[in-house]
Short mmCIF file of C-alpha atoms and ligand atoms in Angstrom, two decimals:
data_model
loop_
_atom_site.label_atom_id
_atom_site.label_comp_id
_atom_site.label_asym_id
_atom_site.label_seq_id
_atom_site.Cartn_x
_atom_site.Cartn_y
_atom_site.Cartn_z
CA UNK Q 35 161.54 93.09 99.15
CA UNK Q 36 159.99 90.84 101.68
CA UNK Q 37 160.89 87.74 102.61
CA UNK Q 38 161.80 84.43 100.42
CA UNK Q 39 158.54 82.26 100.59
CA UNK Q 40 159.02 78.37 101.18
CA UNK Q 41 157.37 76.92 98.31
CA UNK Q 42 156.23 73.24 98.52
CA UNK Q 43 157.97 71.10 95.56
CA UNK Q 44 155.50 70.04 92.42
CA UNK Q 45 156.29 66.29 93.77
CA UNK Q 46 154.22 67.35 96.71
CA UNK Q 47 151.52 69.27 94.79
CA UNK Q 48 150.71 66.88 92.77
CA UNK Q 49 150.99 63.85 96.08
CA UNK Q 50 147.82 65.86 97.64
CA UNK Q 51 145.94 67.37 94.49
CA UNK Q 52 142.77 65.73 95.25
CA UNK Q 53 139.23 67.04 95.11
CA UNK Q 54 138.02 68.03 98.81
CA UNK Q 55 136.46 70.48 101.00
CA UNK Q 56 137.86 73.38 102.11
CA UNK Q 57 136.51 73.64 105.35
CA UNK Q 58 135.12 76.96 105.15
CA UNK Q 59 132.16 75.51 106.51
CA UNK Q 60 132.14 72.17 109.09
CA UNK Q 61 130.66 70.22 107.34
CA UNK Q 62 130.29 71.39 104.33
CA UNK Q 63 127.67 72.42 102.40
CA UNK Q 64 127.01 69.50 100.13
CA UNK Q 65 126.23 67.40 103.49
CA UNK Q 66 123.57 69.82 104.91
CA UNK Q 67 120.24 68.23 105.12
CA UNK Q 68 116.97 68.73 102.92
CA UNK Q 69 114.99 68.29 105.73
CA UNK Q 70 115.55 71.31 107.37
CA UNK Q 71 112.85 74.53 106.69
CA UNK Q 72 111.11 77.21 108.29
CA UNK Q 73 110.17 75.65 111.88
CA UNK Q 74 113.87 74.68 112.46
CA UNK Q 75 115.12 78.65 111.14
CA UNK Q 76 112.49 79.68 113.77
CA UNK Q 77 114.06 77.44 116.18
CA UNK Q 78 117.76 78.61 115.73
CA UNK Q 79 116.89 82.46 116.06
CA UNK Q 80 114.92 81.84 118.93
CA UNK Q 81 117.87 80.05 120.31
CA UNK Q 82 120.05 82.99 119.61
CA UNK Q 83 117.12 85.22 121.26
CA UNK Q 84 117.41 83.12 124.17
CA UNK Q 85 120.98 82.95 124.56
CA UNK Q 86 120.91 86.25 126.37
CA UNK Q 87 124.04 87.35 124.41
CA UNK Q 88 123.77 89.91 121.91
CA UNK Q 89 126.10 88.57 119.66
CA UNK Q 90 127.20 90.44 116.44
CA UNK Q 91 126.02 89.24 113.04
CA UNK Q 92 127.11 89.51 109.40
CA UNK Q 93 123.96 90.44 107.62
CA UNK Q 94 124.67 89.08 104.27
CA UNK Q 95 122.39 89.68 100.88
CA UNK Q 96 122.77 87.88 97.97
CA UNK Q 97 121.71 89.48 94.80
CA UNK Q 98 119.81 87.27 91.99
CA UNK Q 99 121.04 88.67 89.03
CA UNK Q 100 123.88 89.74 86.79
CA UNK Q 101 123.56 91.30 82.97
CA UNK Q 102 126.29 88.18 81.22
CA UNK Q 103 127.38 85.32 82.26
CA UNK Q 104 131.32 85.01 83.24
CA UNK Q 105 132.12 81.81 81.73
CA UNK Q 106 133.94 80.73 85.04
CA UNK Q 107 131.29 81.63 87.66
CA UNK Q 108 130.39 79.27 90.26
CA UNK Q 109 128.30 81.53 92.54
CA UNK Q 110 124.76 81.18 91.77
CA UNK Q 111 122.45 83.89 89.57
CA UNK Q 112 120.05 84.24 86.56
CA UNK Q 113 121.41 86.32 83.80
CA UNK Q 114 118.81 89.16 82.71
CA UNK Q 115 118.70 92.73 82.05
CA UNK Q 116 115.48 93.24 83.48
CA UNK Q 117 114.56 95.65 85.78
CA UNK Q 118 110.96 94.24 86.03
CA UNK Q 119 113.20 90.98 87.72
CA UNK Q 120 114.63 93.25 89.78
CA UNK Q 121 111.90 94.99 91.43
CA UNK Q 122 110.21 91.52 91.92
CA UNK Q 123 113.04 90.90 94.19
CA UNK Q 124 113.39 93.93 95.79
CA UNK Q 125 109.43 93.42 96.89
CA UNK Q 126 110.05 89.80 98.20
CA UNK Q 127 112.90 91.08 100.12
CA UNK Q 128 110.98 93.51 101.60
CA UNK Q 129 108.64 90.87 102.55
CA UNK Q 130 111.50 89.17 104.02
CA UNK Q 131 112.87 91.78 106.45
CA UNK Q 132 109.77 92.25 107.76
CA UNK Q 133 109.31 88.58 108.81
CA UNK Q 134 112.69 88.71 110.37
CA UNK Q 135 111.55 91.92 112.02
CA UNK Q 136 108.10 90.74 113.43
CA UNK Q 137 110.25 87.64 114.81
CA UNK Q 138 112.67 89.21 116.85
CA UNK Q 139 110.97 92.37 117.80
CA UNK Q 140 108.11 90.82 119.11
CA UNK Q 141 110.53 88.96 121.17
CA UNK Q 142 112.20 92.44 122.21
CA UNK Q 143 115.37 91.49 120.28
CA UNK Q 144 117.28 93.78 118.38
CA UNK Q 145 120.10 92.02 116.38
CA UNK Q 146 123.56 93.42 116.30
CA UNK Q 147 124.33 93.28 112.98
CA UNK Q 148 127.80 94.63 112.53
CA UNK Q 149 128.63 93.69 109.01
CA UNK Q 150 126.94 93.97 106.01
CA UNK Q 151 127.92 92.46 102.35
CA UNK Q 152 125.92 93.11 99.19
CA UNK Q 153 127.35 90.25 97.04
CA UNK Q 154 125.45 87.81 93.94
CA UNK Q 155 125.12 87.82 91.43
CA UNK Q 156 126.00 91.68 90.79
CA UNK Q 157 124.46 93.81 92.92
CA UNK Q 158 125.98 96.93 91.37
CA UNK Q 159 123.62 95.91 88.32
CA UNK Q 160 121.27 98.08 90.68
CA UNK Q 161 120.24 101.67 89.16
CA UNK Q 162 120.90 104.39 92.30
CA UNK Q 163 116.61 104.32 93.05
CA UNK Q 164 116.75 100.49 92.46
CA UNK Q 165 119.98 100.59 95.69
CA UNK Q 166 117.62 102.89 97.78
CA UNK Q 167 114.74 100.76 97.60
CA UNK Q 168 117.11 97.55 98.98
CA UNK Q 169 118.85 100.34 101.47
CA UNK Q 170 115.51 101.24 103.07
CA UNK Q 171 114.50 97.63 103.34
CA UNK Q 172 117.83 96.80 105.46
CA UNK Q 173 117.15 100.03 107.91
CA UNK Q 174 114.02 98.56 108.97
CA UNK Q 175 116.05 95.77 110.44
CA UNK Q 176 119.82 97.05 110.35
CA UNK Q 177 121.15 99.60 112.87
CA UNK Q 178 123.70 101.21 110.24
CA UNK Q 179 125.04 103.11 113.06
CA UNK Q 180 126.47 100.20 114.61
CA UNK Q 181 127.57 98.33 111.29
CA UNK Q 182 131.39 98.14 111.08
CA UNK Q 183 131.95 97.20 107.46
CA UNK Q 184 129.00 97.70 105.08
CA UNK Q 185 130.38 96.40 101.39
CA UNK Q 186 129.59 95.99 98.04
CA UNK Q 187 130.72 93.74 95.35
CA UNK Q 188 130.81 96.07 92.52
CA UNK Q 189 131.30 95.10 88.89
CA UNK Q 190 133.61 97.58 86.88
CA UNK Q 191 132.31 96.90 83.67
CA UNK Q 192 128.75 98.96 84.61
CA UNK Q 193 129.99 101.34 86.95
CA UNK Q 194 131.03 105.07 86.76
CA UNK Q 195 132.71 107.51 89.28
CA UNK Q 196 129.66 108.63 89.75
CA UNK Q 197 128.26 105.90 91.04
CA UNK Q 198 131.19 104.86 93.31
CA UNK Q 199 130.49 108.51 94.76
CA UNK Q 200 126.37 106.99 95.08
CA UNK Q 201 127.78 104.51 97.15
CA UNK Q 202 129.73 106.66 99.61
CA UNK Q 203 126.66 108.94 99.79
CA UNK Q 204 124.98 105.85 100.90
CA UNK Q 205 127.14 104.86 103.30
CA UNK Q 206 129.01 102.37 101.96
CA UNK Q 207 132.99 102.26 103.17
CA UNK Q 208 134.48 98.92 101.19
CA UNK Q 209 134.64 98.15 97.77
CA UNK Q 210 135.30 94.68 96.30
CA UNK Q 211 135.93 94.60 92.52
CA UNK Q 212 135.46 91.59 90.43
CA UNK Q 213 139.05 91.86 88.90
CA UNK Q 214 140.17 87.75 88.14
CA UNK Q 215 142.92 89.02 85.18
CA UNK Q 216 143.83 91.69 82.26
CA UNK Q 217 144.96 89.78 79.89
CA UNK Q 218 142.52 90.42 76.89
CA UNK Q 219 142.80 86.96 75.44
CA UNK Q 220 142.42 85.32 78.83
CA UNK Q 221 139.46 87.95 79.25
CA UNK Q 222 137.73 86.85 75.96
CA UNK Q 223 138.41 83.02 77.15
CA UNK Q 224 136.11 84.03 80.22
CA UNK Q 225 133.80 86.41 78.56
CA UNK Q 226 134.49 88.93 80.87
CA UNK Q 227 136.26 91.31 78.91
CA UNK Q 228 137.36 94.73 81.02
CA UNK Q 229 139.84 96.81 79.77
CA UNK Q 230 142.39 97.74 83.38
CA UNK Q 231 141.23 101.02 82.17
CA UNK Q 232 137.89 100.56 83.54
CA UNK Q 233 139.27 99.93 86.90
CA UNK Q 234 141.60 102.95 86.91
CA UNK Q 235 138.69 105.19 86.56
CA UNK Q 236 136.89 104.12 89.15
CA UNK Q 237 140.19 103.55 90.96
CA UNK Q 238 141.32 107.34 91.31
CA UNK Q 239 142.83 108.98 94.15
CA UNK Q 240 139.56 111.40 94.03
CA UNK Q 241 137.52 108.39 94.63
CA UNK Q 242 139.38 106.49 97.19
CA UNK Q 243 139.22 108.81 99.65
CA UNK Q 244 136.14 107.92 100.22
CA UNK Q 245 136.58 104.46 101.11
CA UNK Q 246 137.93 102.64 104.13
CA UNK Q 247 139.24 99.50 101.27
CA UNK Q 248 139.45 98.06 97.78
CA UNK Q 249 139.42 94.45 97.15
CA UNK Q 250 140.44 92.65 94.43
CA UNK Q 251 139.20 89.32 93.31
CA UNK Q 252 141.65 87.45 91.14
CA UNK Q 253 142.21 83.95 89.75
CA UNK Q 254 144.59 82.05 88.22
CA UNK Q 255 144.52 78.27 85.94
CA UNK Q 256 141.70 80.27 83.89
CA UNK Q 257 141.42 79.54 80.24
CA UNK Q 258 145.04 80.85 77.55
CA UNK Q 259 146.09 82.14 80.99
CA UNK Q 260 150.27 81.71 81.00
CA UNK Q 261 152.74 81.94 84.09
CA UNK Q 262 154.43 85.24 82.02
CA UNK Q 263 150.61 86.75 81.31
CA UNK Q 264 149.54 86.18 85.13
CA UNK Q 265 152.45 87.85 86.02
CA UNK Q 266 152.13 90.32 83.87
CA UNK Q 267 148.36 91.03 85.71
CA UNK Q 268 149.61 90.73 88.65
CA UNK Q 269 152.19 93.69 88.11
CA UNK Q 270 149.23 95.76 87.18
CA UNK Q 271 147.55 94.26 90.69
CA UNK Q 272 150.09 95.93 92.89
CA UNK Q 273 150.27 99.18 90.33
CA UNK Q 274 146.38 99.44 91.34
CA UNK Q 275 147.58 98.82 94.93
CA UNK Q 276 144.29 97.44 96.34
CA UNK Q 277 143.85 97.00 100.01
CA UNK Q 278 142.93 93.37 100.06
CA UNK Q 279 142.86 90.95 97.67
CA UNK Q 280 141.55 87.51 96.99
CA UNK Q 281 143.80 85.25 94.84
CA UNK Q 282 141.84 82.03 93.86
CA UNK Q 283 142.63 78.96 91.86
CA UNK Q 284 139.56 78.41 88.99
CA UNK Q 285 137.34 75.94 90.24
CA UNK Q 286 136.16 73.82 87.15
CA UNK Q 287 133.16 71.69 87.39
CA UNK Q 288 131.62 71.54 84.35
CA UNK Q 289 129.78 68.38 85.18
CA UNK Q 290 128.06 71.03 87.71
CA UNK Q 291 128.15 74.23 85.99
CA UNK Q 292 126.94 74.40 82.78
CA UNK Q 293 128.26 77.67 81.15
CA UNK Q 294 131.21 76.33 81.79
CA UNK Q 295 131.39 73.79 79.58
CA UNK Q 296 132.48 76.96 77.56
CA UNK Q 297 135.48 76.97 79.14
CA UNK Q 298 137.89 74.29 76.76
CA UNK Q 299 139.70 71.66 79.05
CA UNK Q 300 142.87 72.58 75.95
CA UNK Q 301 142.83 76.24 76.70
CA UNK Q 302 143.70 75.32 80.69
CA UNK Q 303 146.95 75.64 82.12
CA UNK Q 304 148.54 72.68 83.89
CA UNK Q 305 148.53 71.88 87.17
CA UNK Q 306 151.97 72.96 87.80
CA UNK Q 307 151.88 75.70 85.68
CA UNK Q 308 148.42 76.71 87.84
CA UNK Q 309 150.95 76.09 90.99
CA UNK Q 310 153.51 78.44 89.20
CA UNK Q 311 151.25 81.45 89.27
CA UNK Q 312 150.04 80.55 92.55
CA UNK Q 313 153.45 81.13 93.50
CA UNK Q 314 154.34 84.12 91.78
CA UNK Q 315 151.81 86.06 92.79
CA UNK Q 316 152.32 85.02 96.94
CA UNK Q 317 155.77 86.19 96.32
CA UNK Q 318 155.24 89.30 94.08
CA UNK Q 319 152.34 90.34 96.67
CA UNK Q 320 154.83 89.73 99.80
CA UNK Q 321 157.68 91.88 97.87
CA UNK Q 322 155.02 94.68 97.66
CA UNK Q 323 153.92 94.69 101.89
CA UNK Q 324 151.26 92.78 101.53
CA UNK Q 325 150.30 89.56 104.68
CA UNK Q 326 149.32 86.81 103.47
CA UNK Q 327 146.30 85.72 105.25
CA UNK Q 328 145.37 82.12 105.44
CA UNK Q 329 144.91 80.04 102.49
CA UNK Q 330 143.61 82.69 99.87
CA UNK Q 331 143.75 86.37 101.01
CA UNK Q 332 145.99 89.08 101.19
CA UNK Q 333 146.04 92.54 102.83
CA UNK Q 334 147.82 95.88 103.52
CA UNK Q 335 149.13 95.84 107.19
CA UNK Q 336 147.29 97.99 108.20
CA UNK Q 337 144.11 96.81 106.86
CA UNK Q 338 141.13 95.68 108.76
CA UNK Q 339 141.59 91.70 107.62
CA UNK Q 340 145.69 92.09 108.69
CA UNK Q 341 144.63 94.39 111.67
CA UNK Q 342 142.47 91.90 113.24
CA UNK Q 343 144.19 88.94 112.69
CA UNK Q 344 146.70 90.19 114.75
CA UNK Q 345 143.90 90.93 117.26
CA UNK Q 346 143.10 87.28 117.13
CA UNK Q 347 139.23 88.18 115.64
CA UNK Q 348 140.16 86.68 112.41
CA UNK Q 349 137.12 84.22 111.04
CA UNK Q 350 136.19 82.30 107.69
CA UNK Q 351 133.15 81.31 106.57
CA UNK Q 352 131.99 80.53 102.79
CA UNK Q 353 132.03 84.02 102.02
CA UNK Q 354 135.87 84.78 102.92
CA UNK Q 355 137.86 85.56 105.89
CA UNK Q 356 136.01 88.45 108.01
CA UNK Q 357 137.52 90.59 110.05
CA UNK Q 358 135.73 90.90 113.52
CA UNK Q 359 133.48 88.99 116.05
CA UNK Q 360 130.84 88.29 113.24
CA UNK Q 361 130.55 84.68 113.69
CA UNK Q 362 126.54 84.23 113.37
CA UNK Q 363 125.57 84.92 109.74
CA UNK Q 364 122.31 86.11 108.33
CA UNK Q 365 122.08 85.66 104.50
CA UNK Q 366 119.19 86.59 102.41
CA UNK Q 367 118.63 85.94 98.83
CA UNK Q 368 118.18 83.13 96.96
CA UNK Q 369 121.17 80.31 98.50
CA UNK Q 370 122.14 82.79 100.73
CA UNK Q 371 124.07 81.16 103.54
CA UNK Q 372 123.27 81.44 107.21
CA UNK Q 373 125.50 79.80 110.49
CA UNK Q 374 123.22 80.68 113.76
CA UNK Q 375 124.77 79.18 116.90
CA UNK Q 376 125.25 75.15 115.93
CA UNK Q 377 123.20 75.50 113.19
CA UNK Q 378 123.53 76.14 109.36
CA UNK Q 379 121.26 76.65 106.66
CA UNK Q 380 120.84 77.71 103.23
CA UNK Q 381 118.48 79.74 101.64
CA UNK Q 382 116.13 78.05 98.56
CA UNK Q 383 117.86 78.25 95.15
CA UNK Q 384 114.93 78.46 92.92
CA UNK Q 385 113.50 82.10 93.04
CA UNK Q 386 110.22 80.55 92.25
CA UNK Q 387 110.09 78.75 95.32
CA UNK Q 388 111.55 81.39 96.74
CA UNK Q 389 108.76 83.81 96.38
CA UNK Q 390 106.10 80.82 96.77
CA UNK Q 391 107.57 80.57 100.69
CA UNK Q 392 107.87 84.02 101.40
CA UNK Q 393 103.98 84.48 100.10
CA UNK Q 394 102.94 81.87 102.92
CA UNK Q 395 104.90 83.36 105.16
CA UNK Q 396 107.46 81.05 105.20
CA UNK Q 397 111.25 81.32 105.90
CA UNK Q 398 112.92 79.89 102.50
CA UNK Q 399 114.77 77.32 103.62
CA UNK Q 400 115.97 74.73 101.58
CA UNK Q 401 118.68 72.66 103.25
CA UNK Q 402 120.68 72.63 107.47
CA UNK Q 403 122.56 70.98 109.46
CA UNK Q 404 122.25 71.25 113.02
CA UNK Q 405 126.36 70.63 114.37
CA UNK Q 406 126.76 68.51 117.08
CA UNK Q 407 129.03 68.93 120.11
CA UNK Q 408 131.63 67.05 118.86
CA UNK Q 409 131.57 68.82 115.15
CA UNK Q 410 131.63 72.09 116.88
CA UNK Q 411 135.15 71.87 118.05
CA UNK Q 412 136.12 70.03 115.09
CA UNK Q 413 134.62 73.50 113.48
CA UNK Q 414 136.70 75.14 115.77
CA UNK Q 415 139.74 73.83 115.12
CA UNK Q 416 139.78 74.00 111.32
CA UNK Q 417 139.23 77.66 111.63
CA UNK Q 418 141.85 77.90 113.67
CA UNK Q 419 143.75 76.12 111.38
CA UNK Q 420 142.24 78.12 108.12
CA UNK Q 421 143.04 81.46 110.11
CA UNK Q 422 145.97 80.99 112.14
CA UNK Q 423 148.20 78.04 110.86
CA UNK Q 424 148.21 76.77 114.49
CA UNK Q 425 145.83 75.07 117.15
CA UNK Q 426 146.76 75.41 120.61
CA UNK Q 427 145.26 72.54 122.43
CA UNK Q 428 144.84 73.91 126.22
CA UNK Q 429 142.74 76.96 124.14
CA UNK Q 430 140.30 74.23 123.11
CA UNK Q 431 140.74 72.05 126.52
CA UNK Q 432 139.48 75.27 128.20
CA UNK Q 433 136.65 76.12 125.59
CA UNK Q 434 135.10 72.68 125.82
CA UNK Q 435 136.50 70.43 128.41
CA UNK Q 436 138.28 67.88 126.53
CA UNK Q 437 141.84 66.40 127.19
CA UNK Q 438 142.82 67.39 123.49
CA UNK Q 439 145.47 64.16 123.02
CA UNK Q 440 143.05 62.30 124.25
CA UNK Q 441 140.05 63.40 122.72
CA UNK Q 442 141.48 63.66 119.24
CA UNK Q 443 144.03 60.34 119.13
CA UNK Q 444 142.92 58.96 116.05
CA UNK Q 445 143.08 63.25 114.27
CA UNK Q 446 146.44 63.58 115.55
CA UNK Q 447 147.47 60.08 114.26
CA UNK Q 448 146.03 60.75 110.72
CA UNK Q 449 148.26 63.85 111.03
CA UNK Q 450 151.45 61.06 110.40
CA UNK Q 451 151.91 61.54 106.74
CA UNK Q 452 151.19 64.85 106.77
CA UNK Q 453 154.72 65.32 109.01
CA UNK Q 454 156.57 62.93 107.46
CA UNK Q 455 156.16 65.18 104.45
CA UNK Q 456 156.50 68.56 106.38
CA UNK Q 457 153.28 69.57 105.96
CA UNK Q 458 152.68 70.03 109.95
CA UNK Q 459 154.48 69.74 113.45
CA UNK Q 460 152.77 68.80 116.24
CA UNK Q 461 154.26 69.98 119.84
CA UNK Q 462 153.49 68.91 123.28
CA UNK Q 463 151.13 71.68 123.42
CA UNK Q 464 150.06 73.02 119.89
CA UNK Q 465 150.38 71.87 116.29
CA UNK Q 466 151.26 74.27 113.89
CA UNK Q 467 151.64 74.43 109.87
CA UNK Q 468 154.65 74.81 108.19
CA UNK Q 469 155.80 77.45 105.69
CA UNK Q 470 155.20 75.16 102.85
CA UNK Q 471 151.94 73.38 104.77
CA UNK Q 472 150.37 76.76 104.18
CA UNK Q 473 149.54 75.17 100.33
CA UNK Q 474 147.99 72.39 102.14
CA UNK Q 475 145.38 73.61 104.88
CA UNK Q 476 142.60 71.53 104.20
CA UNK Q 477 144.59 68.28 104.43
CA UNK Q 478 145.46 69.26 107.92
CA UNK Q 479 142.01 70.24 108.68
CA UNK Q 480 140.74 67.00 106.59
CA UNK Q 481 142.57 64.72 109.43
CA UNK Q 482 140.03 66.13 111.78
CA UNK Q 483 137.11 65.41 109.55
CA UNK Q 484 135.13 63.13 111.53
CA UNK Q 485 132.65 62.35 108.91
CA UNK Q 486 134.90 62.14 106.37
CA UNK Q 487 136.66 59.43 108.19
CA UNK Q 488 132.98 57.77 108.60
CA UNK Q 489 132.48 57.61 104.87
CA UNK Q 490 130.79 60.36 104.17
CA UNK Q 491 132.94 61.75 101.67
CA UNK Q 492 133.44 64.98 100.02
CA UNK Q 493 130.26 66.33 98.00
CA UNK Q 494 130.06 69.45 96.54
CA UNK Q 495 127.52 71.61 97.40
CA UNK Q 496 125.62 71.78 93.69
CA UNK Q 497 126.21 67.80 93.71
CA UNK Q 498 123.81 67.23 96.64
CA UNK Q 499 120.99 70.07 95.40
CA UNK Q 500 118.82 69.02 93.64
CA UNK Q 501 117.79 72.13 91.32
S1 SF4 O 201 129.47 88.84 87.53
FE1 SF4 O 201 130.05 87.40 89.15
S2 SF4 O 201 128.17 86.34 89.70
FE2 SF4 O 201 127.80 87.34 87.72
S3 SF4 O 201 128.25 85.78 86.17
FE3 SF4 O 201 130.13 86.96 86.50
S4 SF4 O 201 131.25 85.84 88.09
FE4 SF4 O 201 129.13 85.10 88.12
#
């Protein structure tokens, strides 16, 4: 058994349940510009170019499409079975990498990209010619040699042993499996139904073997969902005994996202019983080994996310904590995210415009932010605090020359109610979160928000896009 979690009461859940970034990205995503395109992408890499560091990137590629819609999805992807679609894409990526490739090659710059995620969408909706295609794009650019993680987000419903054994042969070493519950009612709620059978077979010691990690991807507060069903999926979680998991609460916006208007406000559990399962699974997961790792994630001990956060490496971006020095991020596909240096930007949404840049030769950019000084070690510190439940101050005194009391007077003072109610202590030389403050990270981080302090608010990121 491992150790008694504090729990934060429901008095205190419900005190700070309001909508609000969670500072994956500084600022976030919704207050990127629309100004931003090609000329200032060109700008940031040749900034990077220039830096004279050869820093390691996390080469990211979002894939378009996926065969049904999940009624709970909030990434972003067109729902065809098309393989016509497909190979459109896989030609305009093409195009893509070789733009990237004429850029920093004729500079003499070969990027160090040590991490590479195939997410969507559903990239496993790839047929094995379809993968090699998109494989021998990346080499042109990608030095697999040097990558350190190369992953796939793999849906179980359309894949076979066979194909997980495909993906070894091509080199991949981490698995991340689109899990969220087993309950079949809950599963028919989502329209994602997936027997836990068709994770066991691809799931077999045989198979395993041949991959460095499984991750699971699981959420709770979904649709006929029940404290006693969740924890009844959970049991089968740490049967399955992946190597990392992701437990997320459902995000519901169907204001933003359409399908899931499909999803019936009746059929959702309360926020305390959300809160419950919450619960129950960070204790059921710490009774099995698992760490917990910052707000969302879990791993093995000895896996690479648990390993390095030890090592102090840990990072977060949107697309989940990573494990290593990949700071700068590289993401292709449509709304594919990339942070380069003090800039972000985002990748169009619209395949059609999408295609329409990439045919003048254009970077598709559709929205940045370029961070200033200031926002940078605001950045800085909510990572630290997303990461590592703690900010030491002379760490970021040293970093950016800044008497950290001083500098941030008005933060720490915002931090008042946040004690009072045990959220946080702050020390003569570090603040750190509590036991039960790890429920609340992005309140602490939200009394360093700068610009939400000025009145810029929280918008989401679909709120401010307009598609
Ligand atoms: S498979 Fe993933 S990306 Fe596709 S609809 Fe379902 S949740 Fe969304």
């Amino acid at each position: 058994m491992g150790e008694k979690v504090k729990f934060p009461s429901m008095e205190l859940i419900k005190k700070y349940d309001k909508r609000g970034s969670f500072y994956t990205d500084y600022p976030a995503l919704g207050l990127w510009e629309q100004g931003f395109s090609d000329k200032q992408y060109r700008e940031a890499l040749n900034e990077l170019v220039e830096s004279g560091e050869n820093l390691p990137i996390f080469f990211y590629l979002h894939f378009p499409y996926c065969p049904k819609q999940c009624f709970y999805c909030m990434c972003f992807s067109e729902i065809t079975a098309s393989h016509e679609k497909i190979n459109e894409f896989l030609d305009n990526l093409g195009k893509e990498i070789d733009m990237l490739k004429d850029f920093f090659y004729k500079k003499g710059y070969k990027p160090l990209f040590k991490k590479v995620h195939l997410g969507g969408g559903s990239p496993s909706m790839m047929n094995e010619e379809e993968f090699k295609i998109m494989q021998n794009h990346l080499k042109k650019i990608i030095d697999f040699d040097k990558v350190e993680e190369y992953a796939i987000e793999v849906d179980p419903r359309h894949t076979s042993p066979e194909k997980m054994i495909f993906y070894h042969k091509m080199g991949i070493d981490r698995i991340s499996l689109g899990v969220q519950e087993f309950d079949l009612e809950v599963q028919k709620a989502i329209n994602r139904v997936q027997p836990v059978e068709t994770i066991e077979k691809i799931m077999t010691p045989e198979i395993r073997k041949y991959f460095k990690s499984f991750n699971f991807d699981i959420i709770y507060g979904l649709p006929r969902q029940t404290r006693e069903s969740f924890r009844k999926t959970m049991e089968n979680v740490i049967r399955l005994s992946p190597d990392r998991l992701g437990v997320c609460i459902l995000g519901w916006r169907p204001d933003i996202f359409k399908h899931q208007k499909l999803i019936y406000q009746e059929e959702l559990p309360s926020l305390e019983e959300s809160n419950l399962m919450n619960f129950d699974a960070v204790q059921m997961l710490t009774d099995a080994g698992y760490e917990r790792i910052g707000i969302d994630h879990f791993a093995k001990p000895t896996e690479n996310l648990a390993v390095t956060k030890k090592q102090g490496k840990l990072h977060r971006s949107a697309m989940g904590y990573n494990p290593g020095d990949y700071i700068e991020m590289v993401g292709l596909g449509h709304s594919g995210m990339n942070r380069i240096l003090n800039y972000y930007f985002q990748r169009e949404y619209s395949l059609e415009k999408y295609y329409a840049a990439l045919n003048e030769g254009k970077f598709p950019i559709f929205r940045g932010y370029k961070l200033s000084k200031d926002q940078e070690i605001r950045r800085d510190i909510m990572e630290k605090i997303i990461c590592y439940d703690k900010v030491d101050f002379k760490e970021i005194e040293e970093k950016y020359g800044v008497n950290f009391k001083e500098y941030f007077k008005i933060d720490l003072g915002a931090l008042k109610e946040l004690i009072e109610d045990g959220i946080v202590k702050v020390y003569e030389n570090h603040l750190e979160i509590t036991p039960i403050g790890t429920f609340f990270h992005r309140h602490v981080c939200a009394a360093f928000d700068e610009l939400l302090r000025r009145g810029s608010g929280y918008k989401h990121a679909r709120d401010t896009a307009d598609l």
